[in-house]
Short mmCIF file of C-alpha atoms in Angstrom, two decimals:
data_model
loop_
_atom_site.label_atom_id
_atom_site.label_comp_id
_atom_site.label_asym_id
_atom_site.label_seq_id
_atom_site.Cartn_x
_atom_site.Cartn_y
_atom_site.Cartn_z
CA MET A 484 191.88 -79.07 208.66
CA ASP A 485 192.10 -75.41 209.09
CA GLY A 486 194.53 -74.58 205.96
CA LEU A 487 190.96 -77.13 203.99
CA SER A 488 188.63 -74.28 205.91
CA GLU A 489 190.31 -71.21 204.65
CA ALA A 490 191.20 -72.69 201.09
CA PRO A 491 187.89 -71.49 199.57
CA GLY A 492 188.53 -67.74 200.38
CA ILE A 493 191.91 -68.13 199.00
CA LEU A 494 190.73 -69.43 195.49
CA PHE A 495 188.01 -66.92 195.97
CA ARG A 496 190.23 -64.06 196.47
CA ALA A 497 192.59 -65.28 193.43
CA ARG A 498 190.04 -65.36 190.83
CA HIS A 499 188.90 -61.98 191.71
CA LEU A 500 192.53 -60.93 191.30
CA VAL A 501 192.87 -62.60 188.27
CA VAL A 502 189.50 -61.20 186.61
CA GLY A 503 191.17 -58.01 187.98
CA VAL A 504 194.13 -57.70 186.73
CA ALA A 505 192.49 -58.95 183.45
CA ALA A 506 190.04 -56.05 183.31
CA LEU A 507 192.83 -54.00 183.44
CA MET A 508 195.61 -55.37 180.42
CA ILE A 509 192.28 -55.27 178.14
CA VAL A 510 191.90 -51.35 179.85
CA GLY A 511 195.83 -50.92 179.17
CA LEU A 512 195.44 -52.33 175.89
CA ALA A 513 193.06 -50.42 174.79
CA ALA A 514 194.81 -47.29 175.72
CA CYS A 515 197.86 -48.19 174.32
CA GLY A 516 196.23 -49.15 170.65
CA SER A 517 196.43 -47.60 167.83
CA ASP A 518 196.93 -43.47 167.96
CA ASN A 519 196.20 -42.32 163.56
CA GLY A 520 195.44 -39.08 164.31
CA GLY A 521 192.38 -39.36 165.85
CA GLY A 522 188.50 -39.18 164.42
CA GLY A 523 187.83 -41.71 162.55
CA GLY A 524 191.88 -43.26 162.54
CA ALA A 525 192.99 -41.72 158.63
CA ALA A 526 193.81 -44.26 156.55
CA THR A 527 198.09 -44.15 154.91
CA SER A 528 197.50 -43.09 151.46
CA SER A 529 198.60 -44.58 148.55
CA VAL A 530 200.18 -43.26 145.58
CA SER A 531 201.15 -45.11 142.74
CA VAL A 532 203.16 -43.80 140.52
CA THR A 533 205.22 -44.19 136.63
CA GLU A 534 208.13 -43.34 135.46
CA ARG A 535 209.09 -43.04 132.40
CA GLU A 536 211.60 -41.62 129.89
CA TRP A 537 211.02 -38.43 130.57
CA GLU A 538 207.69 -38.28 132.64
CA VAL A 539 207.02 -38.99 136.38
CA ALA A 540 202.97 -39.96 136.65
CA PRO A 541 201.88 -39.44 139.76
CA ASP A 542 198.51 -40.43 140.25
CA PRO A 543 196.79 -38.68 142.55
CA THR A 544 198.98 -36.23 142.23
CA SER A 545 197.72 -34.99 146.33
CA ALA A 546 197.64 -36.38 149.42
CA ASP A 547 196.38 -35.83 153.06
CA ALA A 548 198.94 -35.63 155.23
CA GLY A 549 201.07 -38.48 157.69
CA GLU A 550 201.86 -41.63 156.21
CA VAL A 551 201.92 -41.73 152.42
CA THR A 552 203.43 -44.54 150.60
CA PHE A 553 204.92 -44.29 146.81
CA SER A 554 204.41 -47.36 144.82
CA VAL A 555 207.25 -46.31 141.31
CA SER A 556 207.01 -48.83 138.59
CA ASN A 557 210.12 -47.98 135.92
CA GLU A 558 207.90 -48.92 132.84
CA GLY A 559 211.04 -46.96 130.73
CA THR A 560 214.27 -48.53 129.47
CA GLU A 561 216.42 -46.84 131.93
CA ILE A 562 217.23 -46.89 134.75
CA HIS A 563 215.65 -43.79 137.26
CA GLU A 564 215.73 -42.84 140.33
CA PHE A 565 212.59 -41.85 142.86
CA VAL A 566 212.91 -38.70 144.65
CA VAL A 567 211.07 -36.38 146.67
CA VAL A 568 211.69 -32.45 148.20
CA LYS A 569 209.77 -30.62 149.99
CA THR A 570 209.72 -27.46 148.87
CA ASP A 571 207.33 -23.71 147.74
CA LEU A 572 209.14 -23.70 143.85
CA ALA A 573 206.88 -24.60 140.70
CA SER A 574 209.05 -28.06 140.35
CA GLY A 575 210.31 -26.57 136.23
CA ASP A 576 211.62 -23.81 138.82
CA LEU A 577 214.37 -26.11 141.32
CA PRO A 578 217.52 -25.04 141.19
CA THR A 579 220.06 -26.85 139.67
CA VAL A 580 223.62 -27.34 138.88
CA GLU A 581 225.82 -27.23 136.41
CA ASP A 582 225.03 -30.87 134.68
CA GLY A 583 221.81 -30.41 134.92
CA SER A 584 220.33 -32.16 137.56
CA VAL A 585 218.78 -30.27 141.01
CA ASP A 586 220.75 -28.77 143.36
CA GLU A 587 219.13 -31.10 146.38
CA GLU A 588 220.27 -28.84 149.06
CA GLY A 589 219.96 -25.75 147.39
CA GLU A 590 218.11 -22.90 148.43
CA GLY A 591 214.26 -23.67 148.52
CA ILE A 592 214.53 -27.30 148.36
CA GLU A 593 214.40 -28.83 151.79
CA PRO A 594 214.96 -33.14 150.71
CA VAL A 595 212.77 -35.54 151.74
CA ASP A 596 213.85 -39.28 150.81
CA GLU A 597 214.40 -40.94 147.43
CA ILE A 598 214.74 -44.26 145.79
CA GLU A 599 217.03 -45.58 143.64
CA ASP A 600 218.47 -46.90 140.79
CA ILE A 601 215.20 -48.05 139.72
CA ALA A 602 215.96 -50.43 137.50
CA ALA A 603 213.45 -50.60 133.72
CA GLY A 604 211.01 -52.30 134.18
CA SER A 605 211.15 -53.05 137.67
CA SER A 606 208.95 -51.24 140.80
CA GLN A 607 210.20 -50.43 144.44
CA GLU A 608 207.92 -48.39 147.46
CA LEU A 609 208.61 -45.35 149.76
CA LYS A 610 207.05 -44.35 153.20
CA VAL A 611 206.89 -41.04 154.10
CA ASP A 612 205.59 -38.97 156.77
CA LEU A 613 204.79 -35.55 155.21
CA GLU A 614 202.83 -32.72 156.73
CA SER A 615 201.23 -30.71 154.41
CA GLY A 616 202.47 -28.43 151.87
CA HIS A 617 203.75 -28.21 148.41
CA TYR A 618 206.31 -30.85 146.77
CA VAL A 619 208.00 -32.02 143.94
CA VAL A 620 209.12 -35.62 142.99
CA LEU A 621 211.10 -35.86 140.30
CA CYS A 622 213.72 -38.43 138.47
CA ASN A 623 218.04 -36.52 139.12
CA ILE A 624 220.37 -38.96 137.09
CA VAL A 625 222.30 -37.62 134.72
CA GLU A 626 223.55 -39.97 131.95
CA LYS A 627 226.67 -39.58 129.45
CA GLU A 628 225.20 -40.81 126.05
CA ASN A 629 226.77 -40.34 122.87
CA GLY A 630 229.54 -37.78 125.01
CA GLU A 631 226.49 -35.51 125.84
CA THR A 632 224.89 -34.76 129.10
CA GLU A 633 221.16 -35.82 129.05
CA PRO A 634 220.02 -35.07 133.27
CA HIS A 635 216.55 -36.63 133.78
CA TYR A 636 215.18 -33.41 135.29
CA ALA A 637 216.03 -31.20 132.68
CA LYS A 638 214.58 -33.63 130.11
CA GLY A 639 210.81 -33.53 132.52
CA MET A 640 211.10 -35.96 135.20
CA ARG A 641 209.33 -33.94 136.85
CA THR A 642 205.86 -32.48 139.09
CA ASP A 643 204.14 -31.23 140.93
CA PHE A 644 202.54 -33.20 144.23
CA THR A 645 200.12 -31.92 147.00
CA VAL A 646 199.26 -32.07 150.80
CA ASN A 647 196.92 -31.03 152.08
#
């Protein structure tokens, strides 16, 4: 009977142990919860971008610092790309190479990320972590048509974008 008389005490201690472990897990999970800048929990900024010959049109033209999701739709008839660069230069003043495309490694340019080859009529997303500053979004494709070079950037597929 000695084993049975000790059983209620063992069960009591085991129950307290389980409750204690559960409480620690809850506190631990709360401490490891989402950390997105504090405050009220900053959400991802979403920017819709329409590309077509010869335009890149983000809406809105600014976002808060942090994760930004660009939803890019190619409403044109040609393949385009979507390039994000950080720079202090205006969108029309980026350094270019001989074919009229932007020198993405040129002075004053900090490449961030890009989506290549967005087919006409299709859409793609790009998620990037952006810090405050000035950016340019552009299409940097260069085509040869009828023996002529057609740099999309030089034809106007660029715009300034601000991150607050």
